[in-house]
Short mmCIF file of C-alpha atoms in Angstrom, two decimals:
data_model
loop_
_atom_site.label_atom_id
_atom_site.label_comp_id
_atom_site.label_asym_id
_atom_site.label_seq_id
_atom_site.Cartn_x
_atom_site.Cartn_y
_atom_site.Cartn_z
CA MET A 1 1.75 26.51 -0.81
CA LYS A 2 -0.01 26.86 2.54
CA ILE A 3 -3.08 24.88 3.78
CA LEU A 4 -5.01 24.68 7.18
CA HIS A 5 -6.53 21.43 8.22
CA THR A 6 -9.10 21.16 10.53
CA ALA A 7 -12.34 18.86 10.78
CA ASP A 8 -15.12 17.66 12.77
CA TRP A 9 -16.86 21.17 13.64
CA HIS A 10 -19.60 19.12 14.37
CA LEU A 11 -22.08 22.22 14.30
CA GLY A 12 -24.71 22.33 16.95
CA LYS A 13 -23.75 19.70 18.43
CA ARG A 14 -25.19 19.89 22.70
CA LEU A 15 -23.55 18.73 25.28
CA GLU A 16 -26.71 17.10 27.81
CA LYS A 17 -29.16 20.23 27.98
CA PHE A 18 -25.60 23.32 27.05
CA SER A 19 -25.79 24.25 23.64
CA ARG A 20 -22.18 25.09 22.26
CA MET A 21 -23.12 27.29 20.14
CA ASP A 22 -21.71 30.48 20.94
CA GLU A 23 -18.17 28.41 21.69
CA GLN A 24 -18.79 27.04 18.17
CA ARG A 25 -18.91 30.80 16.77
CA GLU A 26 -15.37 31.55 18.82
CA VAL A 27 -13.38 28.99 17.61
CA LEU A 28 -14.33 29.10 14.13
CA GLU A 29 -13.96 33.34 14.49
CA GLU A 30 -10.26 31.53 15.12
CA ILE A 31 -9.79 29.39 12.89
CA ILE A 32 -10.93 32.15 9.99
CA GLN A 33 -8.05 34.51 11.75
CA ILE A 34 -5.74 31.96 12.05
CA ALA A 35 -5.95 30.94 7.88
CA GLU A 36 -5.86 35.13 7.44
CA ASP A 37 -2.61 35.62 10.09
CA ASN A 38 -1.10 32.99 8.11
CA ASP A 39 -2.30 33.56 4.75
CA VAL A 40 -3.16 29.75 3.62
CA ASP A 41 -3.77 28.84 0.36
CA GLY A 42 -6.49 26.61 0.95
CA VAL A 43 -8.11 24.92 3.87
CA LEU A 44 -9.49 21.36 4.04
CA ILE A 45 -12.58 20.59 6.32
CA ALA A 46 -12.54 16.95 6.86
CA GLY A 47 -15.98 15.98 7.42
CA ASP A 48 -18.36 15.73 10.39
CA LEU A 49 -19.59 19.49 9.71
CA PHE A 50 -22.38 19.09 11.29
CA ASP A 51 -23.18 16.76 14.63
CA ASN A 52 -26.52 15.29 12.20
CA PHE A 53 -28.36 15.03 9.48
CA ASN A 54 -31.08 17.76 9.91
CA PRO A 55 -28.62 20.16 11.53
CA SER A 56 -30.74 23.55 13.27
CA THR A 57 -31.15 26.30 11.17
CA GLU A 58 -28.63 27.85 12.98
CA ALA A 59 -26.31 25.39 12.67
CA VAL A 60 -26.73 26.10 8.66
CA GLU A 61 -26.24 29.90 8.69
CA LEU A 62 -23.09 29.35 10.87
CA PHE A 63 -21.55 26.81 8.62
CA TYR A 64 -22.02 28.62 5.48
CA ARG A 65 -20.98 32.31 6.98
CA SER A 66 -17.46 31.01 8.27
CA LEU A 67 -17.04 28.71 5.41
CA LYS A 68 -17.44 32.24 2.97
CA ARG A 69 -15.65 33.97 5.05
CA LEU A 70 -12.44 30.86 5.74
CA SER A 71 -13.26 31.56 1.25
CA ASN A 72 -12.13 35.07 1.55
CA ASN A 73 -14.69 35.70 -0.63
CA GLY A 74 -13.25 33.39 -3.22
CA LYS A 75 -9.93 34.44 -3.02
CA ARG A 76 -8.91 31.03 -1.05
CA VAL A 77 -10.15 27.50 -1.76
CA VAL A 78 -12.45 25.55 0.70
CA VAL A 79 -12.64 21.57 0.50
CA ALA A 80 -14.77 20.17 2.75
CA ILE A 81 -16.57 16.37 2.69
CA ALA A 82 -19.08 14.71 4.65
CA GLY A 83 -18.56 12.81 7.70
CA ASN A 84 -20.39 9.80 9.69
CA HIS A 85 -22.57 12.61 11.37
CA ASP A 86 -23.46 14.29 7.57
CA SER A 87 -25.63 14.15 5.31
CA PRO A 88 -23.94 13.87 2.05
CA ASP A 89 -27.02 15.19 0.07
CA ARG A 90 -26.96 17.98 2.47
CA ILE A 91 -23.74 18.45 1.82
CA GLU A 92 -23.27 19.06 -1.81
CA ALA A 93 -26.96 21.04 -1.85
CA PRO A 94 -25.34 24.25 -1.95
CA ASP A 95 -22.71 23.27 -4.32
CA PRO A 96 -23.25 25.24 -7.78
CA LEU A 97 -23.68 28.89 -5.20
CA ALA A 98 -20.25 27.58 -2.98
CA ARG A 99 -18.55 26.82 -5.85
CA GLU A 100 -18.28 30.02 -7.54
CA CYS A 101 -16.75 31.25 -3.66
CA GLY A 102 -14.39 28.91 -4.27
CA ILE A 103 -15.70 26.28 -1.86
CA LEU A 104 -15.69 22.87 -2.87
CA PHE A 105 -18.00 20.25 -1.12
CA ALA A 106 -17.79 16.52 -1.66
CA GLY A 107 -21.15 13.71 0.18
CA TYR A 108 -19.67 10.44 -1.60
CA PRO A 109 -16.93 9.07 -2.30
CA ASP A 110 -17.87 8.79 -5.96
CA SER A 111 -18.89 12.78 -6.41
CA VAL A 112 -17.40 14.11 -9.50
CA ILE A 113 -16.74 17.85 -9.24
CA SER A 114 -17.12 19.44 -12.61
CA VAL A 115 -13.56 21.31 -13.83
CA GLY A 116 -13.57 24.33 -15.29
CA GLU A 117 -12.09 27.96 -14.10
CA LEU A 118 -13.87 29.98 -11.39
CA ASP A 119 -14.49 33.69 -11.35
CA CYS A 120 -12.68 34.10 -8.23
CA GLY A 121 -9.68 32.99 -9.76
CA ILE A 122 -9.12 29.01 -9.09
CA ALA A 123 -9.47 26.48 -11.47
CA ILE A 124 -11.10 23.05 -11.78
CA LEU A 125 -7.98 21.11 -13.93
CA GLN A 126 -8.84 17.98 -13.75
CA SER A 127 -12.33 15.99 -12.40
CA GLU A 128 -12.94 12.19 -11.77
CA PRO A 129 -14.93 10.20 -8.92
CA GLY A 130 -12.76 10.77 -5.76
CA PHE A 131 -10.19 13.56 -7.05
CA ILE A 132 -9.63 16.97 -8.29
CA GLU A 133 -6.45 18.94 -9.39
CA LEU A 134 -6.42 22.72 -8.75
CA LYS A 135 -4.88 25.84 -10.16
CA LEU A 136 -4.84 28.18 -6.88
CA PRO A 137 -3.96 31.95 -7.05
CA GLY A 138 -0.40 33.23 -6.91
CA CYS A 139 0.39 29.28 -6.42
CA ASP A 140 2.80 27.80 -9.39
CA GLU A 141 1.94 24.28 -8.51
CA THR A 142 -1.08 22.56 -8.80
CA LEU A 143 -2.70 20.67 -5.97
CA ARG A 144 -4.15 17.49 -6.20
CA ILE A 145 -6.13 16.03 -3.39
CA ILE A 146 -7.51 12.38 -3.58
CA ILE A 147 -11.26 12.66 -1.68
CA THR A 148 -12.81 10.17 0.90
CA PRO A 149 -15.68 11.37 2.20
CA TYR A 150 -17.46 9.06 4.78
CA ALA A 151 -18.85 5.99 3.76
CA ASN A 152 -21.06 3.01 5.29
CA GLU A 153 -20.97 -0.39 3.91
CA TYR A 154 -24.21 0.65 1.41
CA ARG A 155 -22.44 3.35 0.01
CA LEU A 156 -19.44 1.66 -0.27
CA LYS A 157 -20.81 -1.75 -2.02
CA THR A 158 -22.23 1.27 -4.40
CA PHE A 159 -19.17 2.47 -5.01
CA LEU A 160 -16.51 -0.15 -5.12
CA GLY A 161 -18.57 -2.60 -5.67
CA VAL A 162 -17.06 -5.01 -3.40
CA ASP A 163 -18.38 -6.82 -0.11
CA GLU A 164 -17.98 -5.50 2.95
CA THR A 165 -15.06 -7.63 4.51
CA GLU A 166 -12.19 -6.00 6.16
CA SER A 167 -10.00 -7.46 3.43
CA GLU A 168 -11.43 -6.26 0.81
CA LEU A 169 -12.87 -2.25 1.92
CA ARG A 170 -8.81 -2.16 2.36
CA ASN A 171 -7.67 -3.67 -0.48
CA VAL A 172 -9.68 -2.29 -3.03
CA LEU A 173 -9.52 1.02 -0.98
CA GLU A 174 -5.93 0.97 -1.58
CA THR A 175 -6.46 -0.40 -5.42
CA ARG A 176 -8.22 2.83 -6.25
CA TRP A 177 -5.61 5.57 -4.39
CA LYS A 178 -3.17 3.78 -6.04
CA GLU A 179 -4.53 4.11 -10.12
CA LEU A 180 -5.25 8.04 -9.40
CA ALA A 181 -2.37 8.91 -7.55
CA ASP A 182 -0.37 6.27 -10.39
CA ARG A 183 -2.64 8.73 -13.19
CA TYR A 184 -2.43 12.07 -11.83
CA CYS A 185 -0.16 12.89 -8.79
CA ASP A 186 2.88 13.12 -9.89
CA ASP A 187 6.30 15.02 -8.14
CA LYS A 188 5.14 18.45 -10.51
CA GLY A 189 2.67 19.35 -8.01
CA VAL A 190 1.61 18.83 -4.49
CA ASN A 191 -0.44 15.24 -2.73
CA ILE A 192 -2.81 15.24 -0.70
CA LEU A 193 -5.38 12.41 0.68
CA LEU A 194 -8.32 14.46 2.07
CA ALA A 195 -10.25 11.31 4.17
CA HIS A 196 -12.99 10.61 7.08
CA LEU A 197 -12.52 7.28 8.01
CA PHE A 198 -10.26 5.16 11.14
CA MET A 199 -6.72 4.92 10.34
CA MET A 200 -4.42 3.06 12.31
CA LYS A 201 -0.37 1.88 11.73
CA LYS A 202 -1.44 -2.46 10.94
CA GLY A 203 -0.18 -4.37 14.63
CA SER A 204 -0.81 -0.87 16.88
CA ALA A 205 -3.32 -1.07 18.91
CA PRO A 206 -6.69 1.08 17.59
CA PRO A 207 -7.06 4.61 18.67
CA GLU A 208 -9.25 5.51 20.57
CA GLU A 209 -13.35 6.74 19.21
CA PRO A 210 -14.66 9.73 20.73
CA GLU A 211 -17.03 9.19 23.48
CA ASP A 212 -20.16 10.05 21.85
CA GLU A 213 -18.93 9.49 18.18
CA LYS A 214 -20.80 7.03 16.40
CA PRO A 215 -18.13 4.14 15.58
CA ILE A 216 -17.08 3.28 12.38
CA LEU A 217 -15.00 0.19 13.28
CA HIS A 218 -17.74 -2.12 14.26
CA VAL A 219 -19.92 -3.81 12.46
CA GLY A 220 -22.71 -1.00 10.39
CA GLY A 221 -19.58 0.91 10.02
CA ALA A 222 -16.45 0.90 8.00
CA GLN A 223 -13.80 -1.16 8.75
CA ALA A 224 -9.92 0.34 9.78
CA ILE A 225 -8.29 1.28 6.83
CA TYR A 226 -3.96 0.59 7.55
CA SER A 227 -1.42 3.58 7.32
CA GLU A 228 0.06 1.12 4.77
CA ASN A 229 -2.63 1.40 2.32
CA ILE A 230 -1.70 4.59 1.26
CA PRO A 231 0.25 5.30 -1.93
CA GLU A 232 3.70 6.66 -1.95
CA GLN A 233 2.65 9.26 -3.94
CA ILE A 234 1.05 10.99 -1.04
CA GLN A 235 2.91 13.83 0.77
CA TYR A 236 -0.46 13.95 3.60
CA VAL A 237 -3.39 12.56 4.78
CA ALA A 238 -5.67 15.13 6.51
CA LEU A 239 -7.67 13.07 8.44
CA GLY A 240 -11.59 13.81 10.22
CA HIS A 241 -12.89 11.61 12.66
CA LEU A 242 -11.06 10.91 15.73
CA HIS A 243 -11.47 13.86 18.12
CA ARG A 244 -7.61 13.76 19.46
CA HIS A 245 -4.55 15.25 17.86
CA GLN A 246 -2.30 12.39 16.53
CA LYS A 247 -0.23 11.59 13.81
CA ILE A 248 -1.14 7.87 13.09
CA ASP A 249 1.86 7.19 11.11
CA ASN A 250 5.02 8.48 9.03
CA LYS A 251 5.66 6.32 6.18
CA PRO A 252 5.04 7.15 3.78
CA CYS A 253 3.81 10.44 4.68
CA PRO A 254 2.40 12.66 8.13
CA MET A 255 -1.33 11.09 8.56
CA VAL A 256 -3.15 13.04 10.73
CA TYR A 257 -5.79 13.71 12.88
CA CYS A 258 -5.88 17.77 13.75
CA SER A 259 -8.68 17.22 16.16
CA SER A 260 -11.80 18.57 16.98
CA PRO A 261 -12.17 22.32 17.72
CA LEU A 262 -13.88 21.69 20.59
CA SER A 263 -14.08 19.13 23.49
CA TYR A 264 -17.36 17.71 22.66
CA SER A 265 -18.17 14.60 25.90
CA PHE A 266 -16.09 14.55 29.09
CA ALA A 267 -13.73 11.99 27.98
CA GLU A 268 -11.93 14.33 25.73
CA ALA A 269 -11.51 16.55 29.43
CA GLU A 270 -8.67 18.10 29.13
CA GLN A 271 -8.14 18.11 26.10
CA GLN A 272 -5.67 20.60 23.89
CA LYS A 273 -7.05 20.88 20.41
CA PHE A 274 -5.25 22.20 17.79
CA VAL A 275 -5.53 23.18 13.51
CA VAL A 276 -2.99 21.87 11.37
CA LEU A 277 -0.34 24.09 9.06
CA LEU A 278 0.78 22.68 6.26
CA ASP A 279 3.74 24.48 3.81
CA ILE A 280 4.41 21.47 1.36
CA GLU A 281 5.46 21.82 -2.47
CA PRO A 282 6.12 19.54 -5.12
CA ALA A 283 8.62 16.00 -4.22
CA LYS A 284 9.43 17.69 -0.64
CA GLU A 285 8.40 16.05 2.35
CA VAL A 286 5.30 18.69 3.78
CA GLN A 287 6.68 20.96 6.91
CA TYR A 288 3.69 20.95 9.26
CA SER A 289 2.64 22.48 12.52
CA LYS A 290 -0.12 22.62 15.17
CA ILE A 291 -1.52 25.68 16.02
CA PRO A 292 -3.42 25.68 19.88
CA LEU A 293 -6.63 26.40 19.86
CA THR A 294 -7.69 28.91 22.81
CA LYS A 295 -11.45 29.66 22.43
CA GLY A 296 -14.68 27.65 23.97
CA LYS A 297 -14.99 26.14 27.14
CA LYS A 298 -13.03 23.41 29.63
CA LEU A 299 -14.93 20.36 30.22
CA GLN A 300 -13.46 19.17 33.98
CA ARG A 301 -14.50 16.16 35.42
CA LYS A 302 -14.03 16.53 38.84
CA ARG A 303 -14.87 14.54 42.37
CA PHE A 304 -15.17 15.55 46.04
CA ASP A 305 -16.30 13.91 49.27
CA ASP A 306 -16.97 17.50 51.04
CA ILE A 307 -19.41 19.14 49.84
CA ASP A 308 -17.42 22.71 51.13
CA GLU A 309 -14.41 22.30 48.86
CA ALA A 310 -16.62 21.17 45.98
CA VAL A 311 -18.22 25.04 46.26
CA LYS A 312 -14.91 26.13 46.65
CA TRP A 313 -13.81 24.52 43.64
CA LEU A 314 -17.06 25.19 41.34
CA GLN A 315 -16.74 29.01 42.55
CA GLU A 316 -12.96 29.11 41.50
CA ASN A 317 -14.03 27.80 37.92
CA PRO A 318 -16.88 29.75 37.11
CA ASP A 319 -16.74 29.18 33.13
CA SER A 320 -16.09 25.41 32.46
CA LEU A 321 -18.41 22.75 32.23
CA VAL A 322 -18.35 20.09 34.71
CA GLU A 323 -18.97 16.47 35.35
CA LEU A 324 -19.42 16.65 39.49
CA THR A 325 -19.29 13.30 41.16
CA MET A 326 -20.01 13.63 45.04
CA VAL A 327 -18.71 11.11 47.58
CA THR A 328 -20.49 10.06 50.22
CA ASP A 329 -21.62 7.74 52.67
CA GLN A 330 -25.16 8.61 52.87
CA TYR A 331 -27.81 9.81 50.24
CA MET A 332 -27.47 13.15 48.80
CA ARG A 333 -29.57 15.67 50.49
CA SER A 334 -31.66 17.93 48.27
CA ASP A 335 -30.16 20.82 50.14
CA ASP A 336 -26.80 19.88 49.33
CA ARG A 337 -27.34 19.76 45.55
CA LYS A 338 -29.76 22.53 45.72
CA ARG A 339 -26.33 24.28 46.95
CA LEU A 340 -23.92 22.69 44.45
CA LEU A 341 -26.29 23.87 41.41
CA GLN A 342 -26.87 27.15 42.34
CA VAL A 343 -23.27 27.77 42.95
CA HIS A 344 -22.14 26.69 39.86
CA SER A 345 -24.21 27.22 36.02
CA GLY A 346 -22.01 24.39 34.27
CA ILE A 347 -22.64 21.82 35.74
CA VAL A 348 -23.44 19.06 33.11
CA THR A 349 -24.43 16.28 35.07
CA LEU A 350 -23.94 16.35 39.46
CA ILE A 351 -23.00 11.98 40.07
CA PRO A 352 -23.45 10.73 43.60
CA GLU A 353 -21.23 8.04 44.50
CA LEU A 354 -23.11 6.02 47.43
CA ILE A 355 -20.35 4.49 49.18
CA ASN A 356 -22.24 2.47 52.16
CA SER A 357 -23.02 -0.92 51.06
CA ASP A 358 -24.57 -2.03 53.82
CA GLN A 359 -27.20 0.73 53.75
CA VAL A 360 -28.06 -0.16 49.85
CA GLU A 361 -28.64 -4.21 50.55
CA SER A 362 -30.67 -3.33 54.08
CA GLN A 363 -32.94 -0.94 51.02
CA SER A 364 -33.00 -3.57 48.42
CA GLN A 365 -33.75 -6.13 50.98
CA THR A 366 -37.28 -4.44 51.77
CA LEU A 367 -38.04 -3.97 48.54
CA ASP A 368 -42.03 -4.84 47.96
CA LEU A 369 -42.55 -6.12 44.15
CA ASN A 370 -46.52 -5.88 44.46
CA GLN A 371 -46.11 -2.13 44.61
CA SER A 372 -47.15 -0.38 40.15
CA ILE A 373 -44.41 -0.16 38.13
CA GLU A 374 -44.25 3.64 39.25
CA ASP A 375 -43.40 3.01 41.78
CA LEU A 376 -40.94 0.63 41.83
CA PHE A 377 -39.17 2.52 38.91
CA LYS A 378 -39.12 6.07 41.54
CA GLN A 379 -38.09 3.67 44.25
CA TYR A 380 -35.27 2.16 41.68
CA PHE A 381 -34.04 5.75 40.95
CA GLN A 382 -34.12 7.21 44.63
CA HIS A 383 -31.94 3.87 45.75
CA ARG A 384 -29.31 4.06 42.12
CA HIS A 385 -29.19 7.69 42.34
CA GLY A 386 -29.58 8.92 45.69
CA ILE A 387 -32.11 11.21 44.32
CA GLU A 388 -35.73 11.89 43.39
CA VAL A 389 -36.44 11.37 40.13
CA ASN A 390 -37.69 14.84 38.23
CA ASP A 391 -40.80 15.23 36.74
CA GLU A 392 -39.62 15.46 32.61
CA LEU A 393 -38.18 11.74 33.40
CA PHE A 394 -40.93 9.94 35.29
CA ASP A 395 -42.91 11.65 32.24
CA LEU A 396 -40.41 9.77 29.96
CA PHE A 397 -40.20 7.22 31.50
CA LYS A 398 -44.40 6.84 31.11
CA GLU A 399 -44.66 7.51 27.76
CA ILE A 400 -42.17 4.96 27.45
CA LYS A 401 -44.41 2.29 29.16
CA ALA A 402 -47.35 3.92 27.18
CA GLU A 403 -46.00 2.38 23.92
CA GLN A 404 -45.00 -1.06 25.06
CA ASN A 405 -48.30 -1.13 26.33
CA GLU A 406 -49.59 -0.53 22.71
CA GLU A 407 -47.10 -2.84 21.22
#
């Protein structure tokens, strides 16, 4: 049985003012082609399908169109779960129609997928909250999946009936997973756990969460789960949430974050992105490989102290999205800033780094606190960033000030 593991699509994601939609179309096309080229039997999408609870119409259309093609018009099962960026209800809403195309959704930890044989040839043999067993076309063995979409404290309290302390959450999830594995996951079928959560090996340094990710290892989010909490019957854990490809542990089985398909923040600059292809059969160690993704723009962080050098590099790298830091001993002149922005259309952030501390100190000593708050803000912005505040940001400042006055 061949299974493709992907996650963290974040459809609709923007990088500041830059839409990533065209890049997302390209990389999803690449993932669909990988599924076709490898003739996979199923695709697992481990959460964060969209970037927010209310995605754009364009993002929703891309999502459904891509899933339909991934399913090969119902000949290949696709199982997608909600992540912490997703609305569980939105994820599950199209389920009755999607099922007929072999696409199965789970938004909540206690979501139940109805049993039955679909017209496309896929059969849902057994199901209960957090579990499904599937019979796939062309496969003699069955596929068992323990399913754990993202759950915040409220959902966990509702589903698991426990307080939100770390030890209880880990223990109850471990107990629940073991109950399901003992009941359904013998050595006659393929056994996988599909989850969107923060997992780590006990005693190791916690993996770093993405820069722009909504953290789930803190107050207000579900705590880390340890690799030792995974039942011994499970052959592979398909994880979503962390955007860098990494294997958390190999005991009792590989536990893998496949990575997001694109770099979504400059903390991910220069990262190679992957999907993971599993070759798996009952009662045997899974064989898996990471397949690099090639589509999408590179995110690059660059630092220069010479305008001409910066311009030359920008001209040589026209297709990147760039966070550019210019080191200077004086405030960046507007004509230098204009020159940089004109030579490259993908500068996301331009950061002037002022190294002349004496100049900063002298300016701070001459600050007139009797000025209006608007003038103080303009002066502070100029002092802090080396450029004048633009109209859009200044209007936003005035809007916030007005709201505070009303309160």
